[in-house]
PDB file of C-alpha atoms in Angstrom:
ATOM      1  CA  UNK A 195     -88.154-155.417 -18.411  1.00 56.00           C
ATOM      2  CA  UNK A 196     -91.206-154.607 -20.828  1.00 51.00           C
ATOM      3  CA  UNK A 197     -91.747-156.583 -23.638  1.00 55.00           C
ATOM      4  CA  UNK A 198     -94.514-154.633 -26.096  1.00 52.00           C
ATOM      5  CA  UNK A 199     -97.424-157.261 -27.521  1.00 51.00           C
ATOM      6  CA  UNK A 200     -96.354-158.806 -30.769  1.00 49.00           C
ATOM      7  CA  UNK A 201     -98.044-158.523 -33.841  1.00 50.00           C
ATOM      8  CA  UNK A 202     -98.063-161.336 -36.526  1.00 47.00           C
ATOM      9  CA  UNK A 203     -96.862-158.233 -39.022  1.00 63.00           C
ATOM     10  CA  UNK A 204     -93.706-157.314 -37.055  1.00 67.00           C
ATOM     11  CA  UNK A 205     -91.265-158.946 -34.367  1.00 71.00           C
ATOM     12  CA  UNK A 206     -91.981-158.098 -30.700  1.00 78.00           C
ATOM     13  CA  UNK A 207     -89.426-155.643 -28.943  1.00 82.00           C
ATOM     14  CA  UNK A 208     -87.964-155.922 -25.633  1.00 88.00           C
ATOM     15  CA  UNK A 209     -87.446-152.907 -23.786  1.00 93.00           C
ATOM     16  CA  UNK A 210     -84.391-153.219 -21.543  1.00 93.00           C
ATOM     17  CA  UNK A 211     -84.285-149.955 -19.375  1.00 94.00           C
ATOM     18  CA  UNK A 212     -84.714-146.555 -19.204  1.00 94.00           C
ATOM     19  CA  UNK A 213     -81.000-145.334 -20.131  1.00 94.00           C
ATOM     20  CA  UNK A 214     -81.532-141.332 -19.901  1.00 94.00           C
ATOM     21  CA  UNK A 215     -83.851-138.702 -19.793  1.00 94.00           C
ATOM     22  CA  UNK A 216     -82.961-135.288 -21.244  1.00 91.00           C
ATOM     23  CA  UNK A 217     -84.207-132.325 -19.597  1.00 90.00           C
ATOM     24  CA  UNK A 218     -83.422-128.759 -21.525  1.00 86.00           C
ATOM     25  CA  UNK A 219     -83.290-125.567 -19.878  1.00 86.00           C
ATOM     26  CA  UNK A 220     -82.555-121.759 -20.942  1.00 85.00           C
ATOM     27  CA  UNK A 221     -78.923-120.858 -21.159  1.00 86.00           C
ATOM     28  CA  UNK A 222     -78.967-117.922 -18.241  1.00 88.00           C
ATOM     29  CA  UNK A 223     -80.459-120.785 -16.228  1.00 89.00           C
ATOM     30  CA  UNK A 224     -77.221-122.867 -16.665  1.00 90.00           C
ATOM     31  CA  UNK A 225     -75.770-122.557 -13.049  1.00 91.00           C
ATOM     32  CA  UNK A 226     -78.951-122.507 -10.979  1.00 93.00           C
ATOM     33  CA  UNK A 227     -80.065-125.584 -12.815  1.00 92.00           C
ATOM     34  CA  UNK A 228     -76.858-127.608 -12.272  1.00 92.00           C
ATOM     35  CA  UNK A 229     -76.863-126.915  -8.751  1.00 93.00           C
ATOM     36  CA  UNK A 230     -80.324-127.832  -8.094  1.00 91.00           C
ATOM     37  CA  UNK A 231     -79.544-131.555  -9.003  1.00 92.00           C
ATOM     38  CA  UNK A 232     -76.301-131.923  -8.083  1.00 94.00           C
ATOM     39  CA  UNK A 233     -76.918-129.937  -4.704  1.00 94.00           C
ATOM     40  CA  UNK A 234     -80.094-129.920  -3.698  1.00 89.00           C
ATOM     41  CA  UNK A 235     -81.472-133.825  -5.315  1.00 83.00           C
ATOM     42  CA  UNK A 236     -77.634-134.673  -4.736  1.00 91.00           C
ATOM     43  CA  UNK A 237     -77.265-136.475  -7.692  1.00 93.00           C
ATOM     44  CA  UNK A 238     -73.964-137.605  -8.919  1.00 96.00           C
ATOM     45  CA  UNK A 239     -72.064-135.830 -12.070  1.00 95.00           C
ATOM     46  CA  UNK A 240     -70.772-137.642 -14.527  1.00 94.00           C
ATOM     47  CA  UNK A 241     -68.070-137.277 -17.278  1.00 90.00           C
ATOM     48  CA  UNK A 242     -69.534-136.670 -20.832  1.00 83.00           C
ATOM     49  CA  UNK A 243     -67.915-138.684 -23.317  1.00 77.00           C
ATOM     50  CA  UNK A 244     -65.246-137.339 -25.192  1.00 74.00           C
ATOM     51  CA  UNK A 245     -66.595-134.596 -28.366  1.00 70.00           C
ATOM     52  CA  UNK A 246     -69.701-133.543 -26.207  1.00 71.00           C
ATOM     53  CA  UNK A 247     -70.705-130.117 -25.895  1.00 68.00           C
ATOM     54  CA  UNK A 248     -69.418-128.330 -22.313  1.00 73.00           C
ATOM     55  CA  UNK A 249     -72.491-126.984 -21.608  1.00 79.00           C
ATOM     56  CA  UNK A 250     -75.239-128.759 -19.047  1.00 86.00           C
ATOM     57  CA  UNK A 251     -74.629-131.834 -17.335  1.00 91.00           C
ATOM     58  CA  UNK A 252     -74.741-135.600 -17.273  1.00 93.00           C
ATOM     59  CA  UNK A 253     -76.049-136.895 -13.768  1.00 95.00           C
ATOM     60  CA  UNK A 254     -76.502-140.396 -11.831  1.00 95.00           C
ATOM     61  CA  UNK A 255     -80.416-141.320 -11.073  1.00 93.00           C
ATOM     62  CA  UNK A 256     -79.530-145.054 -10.078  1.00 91.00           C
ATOM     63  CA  UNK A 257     -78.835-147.244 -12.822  1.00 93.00           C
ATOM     64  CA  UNK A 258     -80.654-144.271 -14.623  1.00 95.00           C
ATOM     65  CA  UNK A 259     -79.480-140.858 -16.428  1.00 95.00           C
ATOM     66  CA  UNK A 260     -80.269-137.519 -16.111  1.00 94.00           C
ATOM     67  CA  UNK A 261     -79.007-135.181 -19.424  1.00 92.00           C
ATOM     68  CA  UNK A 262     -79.311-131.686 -18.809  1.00 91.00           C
ATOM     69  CA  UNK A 263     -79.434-129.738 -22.211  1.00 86.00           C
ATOM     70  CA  UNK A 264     -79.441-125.865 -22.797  1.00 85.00           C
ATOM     71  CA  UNK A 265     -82.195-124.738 -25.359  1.00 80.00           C
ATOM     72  CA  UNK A 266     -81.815-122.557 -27.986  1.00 69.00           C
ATOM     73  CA  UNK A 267     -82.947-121.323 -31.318  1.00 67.00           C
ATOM     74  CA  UNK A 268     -82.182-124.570 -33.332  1.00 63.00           C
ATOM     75  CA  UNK A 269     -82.080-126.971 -30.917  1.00 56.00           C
ATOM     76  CA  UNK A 270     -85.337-128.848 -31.825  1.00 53.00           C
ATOM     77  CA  UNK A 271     -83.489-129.568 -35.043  1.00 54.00           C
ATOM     78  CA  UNK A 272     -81.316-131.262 -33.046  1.00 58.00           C
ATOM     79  CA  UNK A 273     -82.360-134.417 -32.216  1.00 52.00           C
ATOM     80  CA  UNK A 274     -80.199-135.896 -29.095  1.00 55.00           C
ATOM     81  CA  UNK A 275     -81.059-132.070 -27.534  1.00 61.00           C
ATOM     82  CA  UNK A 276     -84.721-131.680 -27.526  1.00 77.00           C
ATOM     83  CA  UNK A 277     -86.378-133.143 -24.372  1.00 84.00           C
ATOM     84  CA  UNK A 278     -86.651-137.110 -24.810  1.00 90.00           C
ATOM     85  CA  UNK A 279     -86.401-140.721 -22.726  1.00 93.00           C
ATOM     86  CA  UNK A 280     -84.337-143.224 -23.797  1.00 93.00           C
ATOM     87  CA  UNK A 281     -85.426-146.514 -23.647  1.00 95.00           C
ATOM     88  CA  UNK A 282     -82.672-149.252 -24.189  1.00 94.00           C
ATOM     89  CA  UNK A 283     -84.036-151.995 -26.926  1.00 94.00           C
ATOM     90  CA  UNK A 284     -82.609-155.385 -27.583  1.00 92.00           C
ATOM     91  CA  UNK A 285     -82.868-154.984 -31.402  1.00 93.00           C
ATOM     92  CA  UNK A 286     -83.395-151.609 -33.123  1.00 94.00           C
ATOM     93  CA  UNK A 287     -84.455-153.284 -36.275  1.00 94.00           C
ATOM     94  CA  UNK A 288     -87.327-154.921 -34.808  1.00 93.00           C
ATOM     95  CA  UNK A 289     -88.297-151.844 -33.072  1.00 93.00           C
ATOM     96  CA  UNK A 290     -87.869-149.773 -36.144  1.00 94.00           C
ATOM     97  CA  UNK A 291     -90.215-152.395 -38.024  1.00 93.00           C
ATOM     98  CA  UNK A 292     -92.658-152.295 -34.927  1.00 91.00           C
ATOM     99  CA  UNK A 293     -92.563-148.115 -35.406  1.00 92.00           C
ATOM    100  CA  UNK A 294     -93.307-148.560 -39.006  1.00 93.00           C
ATOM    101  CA  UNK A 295     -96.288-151.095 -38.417  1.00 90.00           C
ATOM    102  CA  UNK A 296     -97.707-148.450 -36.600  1.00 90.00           C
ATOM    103  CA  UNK A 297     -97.340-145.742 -38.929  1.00 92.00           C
ATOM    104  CA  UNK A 298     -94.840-143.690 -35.870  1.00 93.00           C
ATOM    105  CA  UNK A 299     -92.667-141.034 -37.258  1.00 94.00           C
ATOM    106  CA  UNK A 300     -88.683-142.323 -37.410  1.00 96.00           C
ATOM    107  CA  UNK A 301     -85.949-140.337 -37.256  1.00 92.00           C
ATOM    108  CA  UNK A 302     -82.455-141.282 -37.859  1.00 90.00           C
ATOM    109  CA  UNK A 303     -79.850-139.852 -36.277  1.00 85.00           C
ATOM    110  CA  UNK A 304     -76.511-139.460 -38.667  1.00 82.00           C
ATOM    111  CA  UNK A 305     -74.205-139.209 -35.704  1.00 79.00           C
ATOM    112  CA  UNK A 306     -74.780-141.835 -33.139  1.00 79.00           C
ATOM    113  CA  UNK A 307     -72.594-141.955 -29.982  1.00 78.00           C
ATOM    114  CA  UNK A 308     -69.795-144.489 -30.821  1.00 80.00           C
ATOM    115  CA  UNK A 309     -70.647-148.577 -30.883  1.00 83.00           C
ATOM    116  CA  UNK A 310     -74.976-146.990 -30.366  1.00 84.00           C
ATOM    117  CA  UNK A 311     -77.485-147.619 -33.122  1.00 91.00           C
ATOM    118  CA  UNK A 312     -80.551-144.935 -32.435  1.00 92.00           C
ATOM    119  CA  UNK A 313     -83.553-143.611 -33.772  1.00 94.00           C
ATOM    120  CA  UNK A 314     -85.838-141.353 -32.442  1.00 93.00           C
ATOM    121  CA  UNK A 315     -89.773-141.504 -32.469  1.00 91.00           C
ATOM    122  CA  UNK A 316     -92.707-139.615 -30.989  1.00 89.00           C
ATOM    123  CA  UNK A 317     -95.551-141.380 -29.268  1.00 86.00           C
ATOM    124  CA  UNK A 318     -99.403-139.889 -30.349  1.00 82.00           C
ATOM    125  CA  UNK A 319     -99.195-137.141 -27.653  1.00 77.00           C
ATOM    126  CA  UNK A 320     -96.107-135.797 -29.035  1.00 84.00           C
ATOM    127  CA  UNK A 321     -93.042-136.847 -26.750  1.00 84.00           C
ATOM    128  CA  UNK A 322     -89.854-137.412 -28.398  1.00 89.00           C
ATOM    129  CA  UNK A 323     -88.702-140.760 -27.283  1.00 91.00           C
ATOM    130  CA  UNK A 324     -85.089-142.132 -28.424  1.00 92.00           C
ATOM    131  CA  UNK A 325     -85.191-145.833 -28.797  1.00 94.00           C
ATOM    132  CA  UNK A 326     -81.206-146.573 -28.708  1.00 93.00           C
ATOM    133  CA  UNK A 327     -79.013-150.349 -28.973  1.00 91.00           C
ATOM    134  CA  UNK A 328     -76.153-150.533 -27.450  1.00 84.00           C
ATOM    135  CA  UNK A 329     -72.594-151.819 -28.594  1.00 84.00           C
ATOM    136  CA  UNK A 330     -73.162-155.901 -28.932  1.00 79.00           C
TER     137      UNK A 330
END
């Protein structure tokens, strides 16, 4: 467990875990992708949740996740698709006010998964990072 330096300004944020990362690749790829986790890293699949798109594949890194996302034209736009870690937070609103101390870019995302809060964030060198509570 991380817990980022406070700041008199804003409330310090513990980072629980790393939930997910989501990896994207091209849609012809689909098949060849799959297998190479599942078959040659031997990683366990997992059952999206009900509502989730078919295509790619959730996987089992340890307590971890793997998301594997096809990319297409659009799919930057869509913010649970592009590539991105999750990091599990105790309280979203102090890491949103920690973000906004810093002057990081927030994004909001309309259609959480059910019970989640989330917002997404890039760090200075660009990564997408989703910063996500879950269900209390």
């Amino acid at each position: 467990m991380m817990t980022l330096p406070s700041r008199s300004e804003s409330p310090a944020v513990t980072i629980l875990s790393l939930h997910h990362a989501n990896l994207t690749f091209s849609p012809e790829l689909e098949a060849e992708t799959v297998r190479f986790y599942v078959e040659t890293l031997g990683l366990e699949p997992l059952p999206k949740p009900q509502g989730w798109r078919s295509q790619g594949a959730w996987l089992r890194v340890g307590d971890a996740e793997i998301h594997l996302s096809p990319d297409a034209p659009g799919r930057a736009e869509q913010l649970a698709a592009d590539r991105h870690l999750c990091l599990i937070v105790s309280d979203l609103d102090a890491a949103e006010a920690r973000l906004r101390a810093a002057a990081a870019p927030i994004e909001h995302d309309p259609r959480p998964p059910a019970g989640y809060r989330r917002l997404f964030t890039r760090d200075p060198a660009g990564n997408r990072l989703e910063l996500s509570e879950p269900p209390r």
